[in-house]
mmCIF file of C-alpha atoms in Angstrom:
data_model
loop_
_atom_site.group_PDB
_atom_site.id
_atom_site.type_symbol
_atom_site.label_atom_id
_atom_site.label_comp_id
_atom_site.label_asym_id
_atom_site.label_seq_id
_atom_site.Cartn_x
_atom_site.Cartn_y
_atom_site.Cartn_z
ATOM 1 C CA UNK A 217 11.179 -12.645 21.634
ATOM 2 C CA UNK A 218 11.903 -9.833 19.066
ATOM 3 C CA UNK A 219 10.043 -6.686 19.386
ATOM 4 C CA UNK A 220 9.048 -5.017 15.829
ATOM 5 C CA UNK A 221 7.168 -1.005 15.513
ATOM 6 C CA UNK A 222 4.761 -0.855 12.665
ATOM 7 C CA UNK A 223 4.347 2.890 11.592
ATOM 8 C CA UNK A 224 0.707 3.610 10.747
ATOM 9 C CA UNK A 225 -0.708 0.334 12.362
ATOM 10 C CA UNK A 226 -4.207 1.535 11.792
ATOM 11 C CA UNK A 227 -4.431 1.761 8.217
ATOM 12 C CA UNK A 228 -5.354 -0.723 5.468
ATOM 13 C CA UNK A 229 -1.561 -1.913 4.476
ATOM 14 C CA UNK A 230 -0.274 -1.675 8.514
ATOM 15 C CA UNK A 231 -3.188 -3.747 10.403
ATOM 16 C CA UNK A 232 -2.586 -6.619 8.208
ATOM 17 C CA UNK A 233 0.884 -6.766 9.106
ATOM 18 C CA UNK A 234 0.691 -6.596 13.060
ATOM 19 C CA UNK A 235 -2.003 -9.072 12.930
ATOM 20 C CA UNK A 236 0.871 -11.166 10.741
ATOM 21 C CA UNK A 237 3.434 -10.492 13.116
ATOM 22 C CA UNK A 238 0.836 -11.310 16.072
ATOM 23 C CA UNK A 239 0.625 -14.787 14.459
ATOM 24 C CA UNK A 240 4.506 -15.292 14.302
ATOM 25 C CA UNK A 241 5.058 -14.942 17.825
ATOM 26 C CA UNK A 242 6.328 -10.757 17.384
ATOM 27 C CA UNK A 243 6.136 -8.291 20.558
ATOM 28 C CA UNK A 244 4.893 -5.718 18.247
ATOM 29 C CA UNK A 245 4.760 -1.906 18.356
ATOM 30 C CA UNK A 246 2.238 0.218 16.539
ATOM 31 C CA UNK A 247 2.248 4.173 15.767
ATOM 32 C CA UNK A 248 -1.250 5.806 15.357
ATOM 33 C CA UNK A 249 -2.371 9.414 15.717
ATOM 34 C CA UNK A 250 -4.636 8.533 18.530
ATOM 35 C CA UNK A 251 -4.344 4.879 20.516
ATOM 36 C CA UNK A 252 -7.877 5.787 22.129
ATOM 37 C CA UNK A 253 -9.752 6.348 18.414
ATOM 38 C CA UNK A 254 -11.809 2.808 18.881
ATOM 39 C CA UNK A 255 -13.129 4.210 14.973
ATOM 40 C CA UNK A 256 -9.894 3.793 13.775
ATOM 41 C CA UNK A 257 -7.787 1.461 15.898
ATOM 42 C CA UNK A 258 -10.220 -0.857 17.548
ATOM 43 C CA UNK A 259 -10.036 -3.546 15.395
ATOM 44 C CA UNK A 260 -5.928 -3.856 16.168
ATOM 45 C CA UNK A 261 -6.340 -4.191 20.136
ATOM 46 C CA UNK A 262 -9.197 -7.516 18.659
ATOM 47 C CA UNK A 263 -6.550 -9.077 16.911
ATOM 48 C CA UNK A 264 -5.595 -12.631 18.312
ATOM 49 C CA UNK A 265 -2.448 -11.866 20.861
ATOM 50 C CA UNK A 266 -2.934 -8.690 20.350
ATOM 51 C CA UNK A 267 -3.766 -7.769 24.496
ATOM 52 C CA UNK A 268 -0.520 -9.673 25.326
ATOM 53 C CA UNK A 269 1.825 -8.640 22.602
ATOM 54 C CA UNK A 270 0.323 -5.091 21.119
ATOM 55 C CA UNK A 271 1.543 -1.785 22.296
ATOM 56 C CA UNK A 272 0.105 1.670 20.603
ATOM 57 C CA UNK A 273 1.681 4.728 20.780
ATOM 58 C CA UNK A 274 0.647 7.946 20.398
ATOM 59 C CA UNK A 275 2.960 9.002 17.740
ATOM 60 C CA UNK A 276 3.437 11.472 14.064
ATOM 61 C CA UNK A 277 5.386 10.932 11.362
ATOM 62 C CA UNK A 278 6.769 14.807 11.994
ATOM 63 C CA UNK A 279 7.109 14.347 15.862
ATOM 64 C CA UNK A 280 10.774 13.008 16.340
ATOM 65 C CA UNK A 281 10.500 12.326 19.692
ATOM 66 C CA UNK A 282 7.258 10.904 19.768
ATOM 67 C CA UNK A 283 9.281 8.249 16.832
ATOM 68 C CA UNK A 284 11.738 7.627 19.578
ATOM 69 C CA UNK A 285 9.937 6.205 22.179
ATOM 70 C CA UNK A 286 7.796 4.079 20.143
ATOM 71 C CA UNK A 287 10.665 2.254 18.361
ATOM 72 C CA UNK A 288 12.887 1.778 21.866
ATOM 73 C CA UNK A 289 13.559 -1.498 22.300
ATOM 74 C CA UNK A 290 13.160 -2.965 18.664
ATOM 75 C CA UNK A 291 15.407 -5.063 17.011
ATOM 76 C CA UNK A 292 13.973 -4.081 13.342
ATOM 77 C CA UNK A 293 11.259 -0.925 12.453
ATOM 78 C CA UNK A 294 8.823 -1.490 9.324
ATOM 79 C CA UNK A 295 7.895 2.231 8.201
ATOM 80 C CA UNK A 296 4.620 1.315 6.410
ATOM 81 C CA UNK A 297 2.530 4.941 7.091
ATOM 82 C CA UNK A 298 2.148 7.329 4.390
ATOM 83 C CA UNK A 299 -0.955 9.328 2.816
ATOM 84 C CA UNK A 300 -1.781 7.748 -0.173
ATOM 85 C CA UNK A 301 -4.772 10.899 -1.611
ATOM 86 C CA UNK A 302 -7.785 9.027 -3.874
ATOM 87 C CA UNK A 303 -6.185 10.204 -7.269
ATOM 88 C CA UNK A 304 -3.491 7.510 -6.935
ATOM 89 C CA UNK A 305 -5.849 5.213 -6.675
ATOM 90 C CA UNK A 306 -8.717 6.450 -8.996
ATOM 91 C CA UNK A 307 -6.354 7.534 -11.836
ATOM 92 C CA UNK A 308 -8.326 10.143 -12.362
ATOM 93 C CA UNK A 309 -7.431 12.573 -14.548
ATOM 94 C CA UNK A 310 -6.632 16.618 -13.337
ATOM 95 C CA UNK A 311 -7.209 15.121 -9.582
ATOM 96 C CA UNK A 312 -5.783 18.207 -7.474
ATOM 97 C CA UNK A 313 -4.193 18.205 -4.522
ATOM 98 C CA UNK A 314 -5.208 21.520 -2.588
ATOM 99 C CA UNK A 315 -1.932 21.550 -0.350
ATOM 100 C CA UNK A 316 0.636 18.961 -1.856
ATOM 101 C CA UNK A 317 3.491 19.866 0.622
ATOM 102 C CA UNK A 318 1.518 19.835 3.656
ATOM 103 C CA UNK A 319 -1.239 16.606 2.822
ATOM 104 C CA UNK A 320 1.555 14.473 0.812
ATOM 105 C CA UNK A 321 5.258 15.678 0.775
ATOM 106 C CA UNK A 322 6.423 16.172 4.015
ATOM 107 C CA UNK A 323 4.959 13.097 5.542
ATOM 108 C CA UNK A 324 6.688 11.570 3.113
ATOM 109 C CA UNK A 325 9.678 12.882 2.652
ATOM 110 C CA UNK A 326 10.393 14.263 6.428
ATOM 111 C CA UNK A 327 8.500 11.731 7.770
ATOM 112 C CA UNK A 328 11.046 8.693 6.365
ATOM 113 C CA UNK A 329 14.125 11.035 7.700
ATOM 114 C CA UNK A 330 12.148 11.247 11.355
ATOM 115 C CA UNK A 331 11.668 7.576 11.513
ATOM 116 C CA UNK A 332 15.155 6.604 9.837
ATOM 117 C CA UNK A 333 17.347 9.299 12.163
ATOM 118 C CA UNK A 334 15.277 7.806 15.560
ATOM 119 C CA UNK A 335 16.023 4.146 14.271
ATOM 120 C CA UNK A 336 19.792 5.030 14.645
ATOM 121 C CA UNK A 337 18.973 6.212 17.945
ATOM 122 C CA UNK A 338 17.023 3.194 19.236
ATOM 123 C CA UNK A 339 19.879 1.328 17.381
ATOM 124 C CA UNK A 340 17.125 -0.642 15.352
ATOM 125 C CA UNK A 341 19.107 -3.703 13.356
ATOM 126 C CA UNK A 342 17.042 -3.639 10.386
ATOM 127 C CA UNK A 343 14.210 -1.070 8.741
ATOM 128 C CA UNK A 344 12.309 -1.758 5.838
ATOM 129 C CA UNK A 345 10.282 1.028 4.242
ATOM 130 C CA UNK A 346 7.629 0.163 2.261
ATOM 131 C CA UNK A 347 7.538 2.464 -0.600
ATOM 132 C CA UNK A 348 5.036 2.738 -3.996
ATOM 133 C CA UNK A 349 4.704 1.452 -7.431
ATOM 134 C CA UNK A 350 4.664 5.152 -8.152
ATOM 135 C CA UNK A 351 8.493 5.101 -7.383
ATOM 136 C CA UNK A 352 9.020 2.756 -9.983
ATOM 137 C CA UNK A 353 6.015 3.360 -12.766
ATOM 138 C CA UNK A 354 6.443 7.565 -14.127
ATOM 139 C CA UNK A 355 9.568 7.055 -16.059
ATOM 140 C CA UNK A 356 8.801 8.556 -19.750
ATOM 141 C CA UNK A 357 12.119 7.561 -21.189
ATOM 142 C CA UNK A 358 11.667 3.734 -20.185
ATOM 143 C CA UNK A 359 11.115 1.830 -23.302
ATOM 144 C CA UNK A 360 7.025 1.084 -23.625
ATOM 145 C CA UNK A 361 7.341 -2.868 -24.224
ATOM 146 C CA UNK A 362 9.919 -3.494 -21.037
ATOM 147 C CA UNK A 363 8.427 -4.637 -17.605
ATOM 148 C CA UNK A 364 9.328 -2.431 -14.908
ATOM 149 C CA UNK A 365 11.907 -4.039 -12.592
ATOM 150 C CA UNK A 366 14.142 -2.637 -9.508
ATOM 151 C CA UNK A 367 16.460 -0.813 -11.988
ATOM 152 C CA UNK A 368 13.852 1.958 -13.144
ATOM 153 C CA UNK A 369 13.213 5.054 -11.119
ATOM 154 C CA UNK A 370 10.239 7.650 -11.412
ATOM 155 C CA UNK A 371 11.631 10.567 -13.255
ATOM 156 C CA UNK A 372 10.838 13.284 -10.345
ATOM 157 C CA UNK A 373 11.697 15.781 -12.997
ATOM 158 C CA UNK A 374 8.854 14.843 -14.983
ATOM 159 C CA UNK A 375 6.607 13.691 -12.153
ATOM 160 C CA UNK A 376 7.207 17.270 -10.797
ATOM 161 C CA UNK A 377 5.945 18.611 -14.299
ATOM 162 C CA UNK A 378 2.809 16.412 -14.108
ATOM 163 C CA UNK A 379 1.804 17.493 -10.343
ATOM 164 C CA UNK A 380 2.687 13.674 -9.729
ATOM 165 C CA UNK A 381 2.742 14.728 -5.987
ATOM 166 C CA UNK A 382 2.796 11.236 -4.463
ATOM 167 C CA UNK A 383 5.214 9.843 -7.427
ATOM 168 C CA UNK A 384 7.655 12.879 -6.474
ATOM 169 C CA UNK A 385 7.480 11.808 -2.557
ATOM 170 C CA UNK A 386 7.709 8.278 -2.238
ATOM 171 C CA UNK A 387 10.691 8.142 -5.032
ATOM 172 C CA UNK A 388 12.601 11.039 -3.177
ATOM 173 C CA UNK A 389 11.823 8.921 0.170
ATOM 174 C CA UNK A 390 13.131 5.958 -1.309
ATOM 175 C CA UNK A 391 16.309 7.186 -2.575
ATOM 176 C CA UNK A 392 16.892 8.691 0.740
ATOM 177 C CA UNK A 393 16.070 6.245 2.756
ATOM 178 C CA UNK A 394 18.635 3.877 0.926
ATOM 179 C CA UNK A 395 21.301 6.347 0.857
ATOM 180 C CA UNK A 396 20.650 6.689 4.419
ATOM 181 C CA UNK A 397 21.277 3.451 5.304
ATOM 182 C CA UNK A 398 24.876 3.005 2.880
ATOM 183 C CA UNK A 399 25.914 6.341 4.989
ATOM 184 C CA UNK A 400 24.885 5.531 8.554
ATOM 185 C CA UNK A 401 25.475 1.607 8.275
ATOM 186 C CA UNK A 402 22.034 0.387 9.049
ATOM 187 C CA UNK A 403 20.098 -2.193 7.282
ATOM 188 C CA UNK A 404 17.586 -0.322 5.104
ATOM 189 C CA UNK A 405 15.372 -2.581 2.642
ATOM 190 C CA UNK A 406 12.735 -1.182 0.333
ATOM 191 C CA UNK A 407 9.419 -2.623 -1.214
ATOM 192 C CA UNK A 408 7.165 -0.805 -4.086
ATOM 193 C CA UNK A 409 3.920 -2.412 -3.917
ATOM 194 C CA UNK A 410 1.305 -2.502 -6.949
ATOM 195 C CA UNK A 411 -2.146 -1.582 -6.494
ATOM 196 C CA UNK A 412 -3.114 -3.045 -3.577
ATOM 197 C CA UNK A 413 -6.519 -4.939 -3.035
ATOM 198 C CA UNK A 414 -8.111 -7.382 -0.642
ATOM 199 C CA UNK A 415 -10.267 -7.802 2.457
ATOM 200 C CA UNK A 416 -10.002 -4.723 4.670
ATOM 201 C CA UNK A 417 -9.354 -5.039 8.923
ATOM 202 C CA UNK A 418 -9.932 -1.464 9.708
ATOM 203 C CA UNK A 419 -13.556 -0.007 9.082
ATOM 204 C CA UNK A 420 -12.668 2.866 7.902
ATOM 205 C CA UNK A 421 -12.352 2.488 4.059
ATOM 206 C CA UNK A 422 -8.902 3.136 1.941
ATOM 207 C CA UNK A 423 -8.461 4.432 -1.702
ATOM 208 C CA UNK A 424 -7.818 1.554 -3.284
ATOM 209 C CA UNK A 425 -11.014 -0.248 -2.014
ATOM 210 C CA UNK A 426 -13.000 2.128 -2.926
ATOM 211 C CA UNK A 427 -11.459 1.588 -6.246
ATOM 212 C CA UNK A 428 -12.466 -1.823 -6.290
ATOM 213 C CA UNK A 429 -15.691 -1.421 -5.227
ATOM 214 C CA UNK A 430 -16.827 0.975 -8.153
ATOM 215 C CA UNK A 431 -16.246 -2.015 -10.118
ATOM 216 C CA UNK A 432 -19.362 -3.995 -8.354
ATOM 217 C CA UNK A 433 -21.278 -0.764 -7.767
ATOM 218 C CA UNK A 434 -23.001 1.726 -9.682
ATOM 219 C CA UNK A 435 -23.071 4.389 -7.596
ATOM 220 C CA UNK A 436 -19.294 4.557 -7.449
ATOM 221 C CA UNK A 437 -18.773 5.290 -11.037
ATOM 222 C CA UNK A 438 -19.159 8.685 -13.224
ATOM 223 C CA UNK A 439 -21.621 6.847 -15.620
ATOM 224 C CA UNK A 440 -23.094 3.760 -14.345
ATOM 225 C CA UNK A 441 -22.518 1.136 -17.426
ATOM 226 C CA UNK A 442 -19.092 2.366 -18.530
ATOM 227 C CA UNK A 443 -15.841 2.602 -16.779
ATOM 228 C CA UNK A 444 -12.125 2.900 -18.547
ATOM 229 C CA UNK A 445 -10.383 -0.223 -18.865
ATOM 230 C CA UNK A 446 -6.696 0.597 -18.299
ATOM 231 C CA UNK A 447 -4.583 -2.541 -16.782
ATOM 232 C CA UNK A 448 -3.148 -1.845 -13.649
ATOM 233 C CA UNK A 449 -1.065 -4.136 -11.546
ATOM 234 C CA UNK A 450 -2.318 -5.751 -8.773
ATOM 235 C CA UNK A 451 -1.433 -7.764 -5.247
ATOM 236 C CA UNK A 452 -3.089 -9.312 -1.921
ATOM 237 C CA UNK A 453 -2.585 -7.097 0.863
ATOM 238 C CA UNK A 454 -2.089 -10.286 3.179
ATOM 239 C CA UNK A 455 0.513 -10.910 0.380
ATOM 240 C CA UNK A 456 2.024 -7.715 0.537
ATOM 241 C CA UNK A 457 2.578 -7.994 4.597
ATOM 242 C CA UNK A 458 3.973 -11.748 3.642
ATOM 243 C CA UNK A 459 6.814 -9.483 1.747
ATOM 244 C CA UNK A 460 7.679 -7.174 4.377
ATOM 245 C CA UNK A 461 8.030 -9.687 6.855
ATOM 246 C CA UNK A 462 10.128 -11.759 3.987
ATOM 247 C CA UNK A 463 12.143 -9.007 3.443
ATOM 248 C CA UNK A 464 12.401 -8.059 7.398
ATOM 249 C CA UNK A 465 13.267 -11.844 8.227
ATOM 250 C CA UNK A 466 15.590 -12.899 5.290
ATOM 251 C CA UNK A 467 19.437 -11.932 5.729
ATOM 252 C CA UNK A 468 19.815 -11.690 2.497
ATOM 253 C CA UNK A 469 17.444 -8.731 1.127
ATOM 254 C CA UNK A 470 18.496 -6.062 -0.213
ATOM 255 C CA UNK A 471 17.983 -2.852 -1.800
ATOM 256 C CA UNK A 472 14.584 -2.254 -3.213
ATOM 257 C CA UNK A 473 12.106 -4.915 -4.542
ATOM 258 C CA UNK A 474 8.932 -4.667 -6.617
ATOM 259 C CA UNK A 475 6.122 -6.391 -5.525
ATOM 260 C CA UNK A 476 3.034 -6.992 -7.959
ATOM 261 C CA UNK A 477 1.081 -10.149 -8.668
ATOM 262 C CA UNK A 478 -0.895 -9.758 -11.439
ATOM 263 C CA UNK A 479 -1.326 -7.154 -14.619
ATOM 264 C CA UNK A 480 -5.085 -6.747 -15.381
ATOM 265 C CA UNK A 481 -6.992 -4.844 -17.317
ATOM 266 C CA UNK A 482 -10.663 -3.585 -15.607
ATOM 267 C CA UNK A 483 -12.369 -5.357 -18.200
ATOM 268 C CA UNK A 484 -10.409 -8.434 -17.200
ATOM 269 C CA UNK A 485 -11.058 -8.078 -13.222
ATOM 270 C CA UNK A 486 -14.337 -7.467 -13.733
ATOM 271 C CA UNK A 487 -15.368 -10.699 -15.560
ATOM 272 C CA UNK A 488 -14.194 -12.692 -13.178
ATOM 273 C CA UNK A 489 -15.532 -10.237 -10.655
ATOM 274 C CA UNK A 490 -19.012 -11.216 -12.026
ATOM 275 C CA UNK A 491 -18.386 -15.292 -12.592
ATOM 276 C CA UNK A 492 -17.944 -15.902 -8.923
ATOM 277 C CA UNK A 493 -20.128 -12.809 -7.538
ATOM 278 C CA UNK A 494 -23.190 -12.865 -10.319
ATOM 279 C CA UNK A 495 -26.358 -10.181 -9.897
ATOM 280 C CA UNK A 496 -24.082 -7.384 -9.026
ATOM 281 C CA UNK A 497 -24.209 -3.701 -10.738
ATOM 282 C CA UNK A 498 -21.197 -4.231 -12.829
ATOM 283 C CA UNK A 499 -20.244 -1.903 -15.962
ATOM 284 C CA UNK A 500 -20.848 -3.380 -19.181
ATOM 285 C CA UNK A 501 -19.022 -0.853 -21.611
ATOM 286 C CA UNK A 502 -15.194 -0.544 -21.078
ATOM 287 C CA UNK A 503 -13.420 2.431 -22.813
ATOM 288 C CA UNK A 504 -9.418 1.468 -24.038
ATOM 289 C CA UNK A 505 -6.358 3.626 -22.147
ATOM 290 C CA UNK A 506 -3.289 3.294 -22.555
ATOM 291 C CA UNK A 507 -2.233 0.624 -20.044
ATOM 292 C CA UNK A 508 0.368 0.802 -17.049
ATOM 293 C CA UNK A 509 3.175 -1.054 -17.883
ATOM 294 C CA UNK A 510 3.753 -4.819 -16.024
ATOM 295 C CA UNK A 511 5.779 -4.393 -12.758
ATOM 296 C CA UNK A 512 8.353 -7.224 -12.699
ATOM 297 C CA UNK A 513 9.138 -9.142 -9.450
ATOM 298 C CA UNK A 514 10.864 -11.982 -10.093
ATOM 299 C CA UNK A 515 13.949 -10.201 -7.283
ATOM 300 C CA UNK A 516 11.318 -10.844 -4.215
ATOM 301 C CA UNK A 517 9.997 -14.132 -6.089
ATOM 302 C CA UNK A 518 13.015 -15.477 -5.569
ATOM 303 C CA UNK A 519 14.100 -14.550 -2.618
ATOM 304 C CA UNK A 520 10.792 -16.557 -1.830
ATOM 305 C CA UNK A 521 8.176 -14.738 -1.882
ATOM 306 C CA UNK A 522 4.609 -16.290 -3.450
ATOM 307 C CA UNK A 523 1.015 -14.774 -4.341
ATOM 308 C CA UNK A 524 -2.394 -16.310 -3.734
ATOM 309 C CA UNK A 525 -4.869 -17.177 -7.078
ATOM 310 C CA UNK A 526 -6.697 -13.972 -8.122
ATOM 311 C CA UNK A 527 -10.170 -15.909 -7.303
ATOM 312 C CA UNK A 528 -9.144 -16.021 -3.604
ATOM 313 C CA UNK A 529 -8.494 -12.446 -3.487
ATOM 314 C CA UNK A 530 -11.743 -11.800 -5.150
ATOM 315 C CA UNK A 531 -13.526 -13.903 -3.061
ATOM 316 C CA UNK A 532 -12.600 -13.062 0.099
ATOM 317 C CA UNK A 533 -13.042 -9.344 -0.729
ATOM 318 C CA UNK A 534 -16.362 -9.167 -1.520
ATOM 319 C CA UNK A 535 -17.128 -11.247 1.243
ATOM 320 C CA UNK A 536 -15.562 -8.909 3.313
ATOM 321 C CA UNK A 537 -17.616 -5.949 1.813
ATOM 322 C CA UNK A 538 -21.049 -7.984 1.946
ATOM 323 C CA UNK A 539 -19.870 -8.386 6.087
ATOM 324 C CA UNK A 540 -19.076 -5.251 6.692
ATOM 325 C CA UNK A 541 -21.771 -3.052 4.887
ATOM 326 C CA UNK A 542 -20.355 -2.146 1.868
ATOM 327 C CA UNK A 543 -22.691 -3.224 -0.479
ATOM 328 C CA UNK A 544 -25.441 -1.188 0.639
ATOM 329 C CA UNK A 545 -26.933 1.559 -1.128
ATOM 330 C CA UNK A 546 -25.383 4.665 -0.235
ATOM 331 C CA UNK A 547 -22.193 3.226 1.097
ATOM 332 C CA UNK A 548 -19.470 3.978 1.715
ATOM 333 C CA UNK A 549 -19.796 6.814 -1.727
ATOM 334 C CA UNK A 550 -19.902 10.416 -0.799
ATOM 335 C CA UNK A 551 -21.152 12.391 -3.324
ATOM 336 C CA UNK A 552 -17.944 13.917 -4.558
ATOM 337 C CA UNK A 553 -16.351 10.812 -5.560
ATOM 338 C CA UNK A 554 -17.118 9.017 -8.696
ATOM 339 C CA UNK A 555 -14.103 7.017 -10.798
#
């Protein structure tokens, strides 16, 4: 039985994968910060299998050694962790980071050489590092009406010049972490997910949810009837994890692949938002941006990857946020945040 580690088990993107690898039959390995934070990792040691087949360890994306001793023993490492501040999410404009090498950079960027350089020593087979839709989607000079496929890069020049602080890390993690893997011989595959929505398995709540959720709820939104309606690309988490374990499994991936479902405007989402979940505080004025440009994936589609139907995703989400609380007055918004 192959074991697979899952950096940064605990979070939004990495509990959905261990519980997928759960289901497949996987010894798995998970790196939190703390294995005894019930808040924050609780729901992984309830997963189905999970108390015959789950290991946490104790372990930071800047701690080499801490790297090395979860990934010994396993055949293949996927290096999902990585901050991802509200900005990216909210698109909100002049959004500042107060300490960019600290909170995003070098977890990042040192952070993908700490887990790549201990994969060599646990002599891990195959690693693939799931990078960001921000590697792919700051690019000035790409021409306005192409999708966005494998072949276009985030200008870190100009992300650099736009404080693009999480743009600037993932792309310089991705290019290492491929270079890497030509110069040391090891099997490195990347993924650059879309904006990524769905039902949540940790409680505590991620960026992009809480972008989602400002669509059904007032409080979450600067003005209360009016939100921008700039078209973002979107995918399933549970579809997302489907990729990575695609992309871990198949022989034949390679390189980096995009990975995006749909391209939707807010005004879009939102309708359908309120034909299947009516009664809801949703806006009602949309103001035009200029849209994000469609990220293509036809690579991963046919190496076999497939999507679920929009209404599914929709459905399931705000069934998960009725469950879990989310729909109450007062939660989960602090003050501070408003998209």
């Amino acid at each position: 039985m192959k074991r697979v580690c899952i950096t940064g088990a605990g979070g939004y993107i990495g509990s959905w994968v261990v519980k997928l690898l759960l289901s497949k039959g996987y010894m798995v390995n998970g790196t939190v910060r703390d294995p005894c934070d019930e808040t924050k990792n609780g729901h992984l040691k309830k997963l189905e299998n999970a108390e015959e087949r789950l290991h946490l360890f104790k372990a930071d994306l800047l701690d080499f050694e801490s790297l090395c001793a979860a990934f010994a023993g396993c055949s293949g490492v996927l290096h999902v962790a990585s901050p991802v501040p509200l900005h990216v999410a909210s698109n909100i404009p002049g959004s500042r980071v107060p300490n960019p090498q600290v909170e995003i950079l070098d977890p990042a960027i040192l952070g993908t050489q700490n887990v790549l350089n201990a994969c060599l020593q646990a002599k891990v087979e195959k690693v693939v590092v799931v990078s960001s839709g921000s590697a792919v989607l700051v690019n000035p000079k790409w021409p306005p009406d192409m999708e966005l496929d494998e072949s276009c890069w985030t200008d870190i020049e100009y992300a650099n010049s736009i404080q693009d602080w999480y743009g600037v890390s993932k792309t310089t993690a991705e290019m290492e972490a491929l270079n890497f893997g030509k110069q040391h011989s090891l099997t490195v595959v990347t993924i650059c997910p879309s904006l990524i929505i769905g039902p949540m398995l940790q409680s505590t709540i991620n960026a992009t949810s809480l972008l989602l959720l400002s669509y059904i709820k007032g409080e979450g939104r600067s003005v209360i009837d009016t939100m921008e309606n700039l078209k973002r690309p979107y995918t399933d988490v549970r579809d997302l994890s489907e990729a990575i374990l695609l992309l871990y499994e198949n022989p034949e991936s390679n390189g980096r692949y995009v990975c995006s479902a749909y391209s939707l405007g807010t005004k879009e989402v939102v309708a359908k938002m309120q034909s299947l979940f009516p009664g809801y505080n949703y806006p009602t004025t949309f103001i035009d941006r200029r849209d994000i440009p469609p990220l293509n994936s036809k690579k991963l589609l046919k190496l076999g990857w497939n999507y679920r139907p929009l209404e599914e995703t929709i459905v399931d989400t705000i069934k998960n946020y009725e469950e879990t609380g989310l729909m109450e007055n007062g939660k989960p918004f602090p003050s501070m945040i408003r998209f």
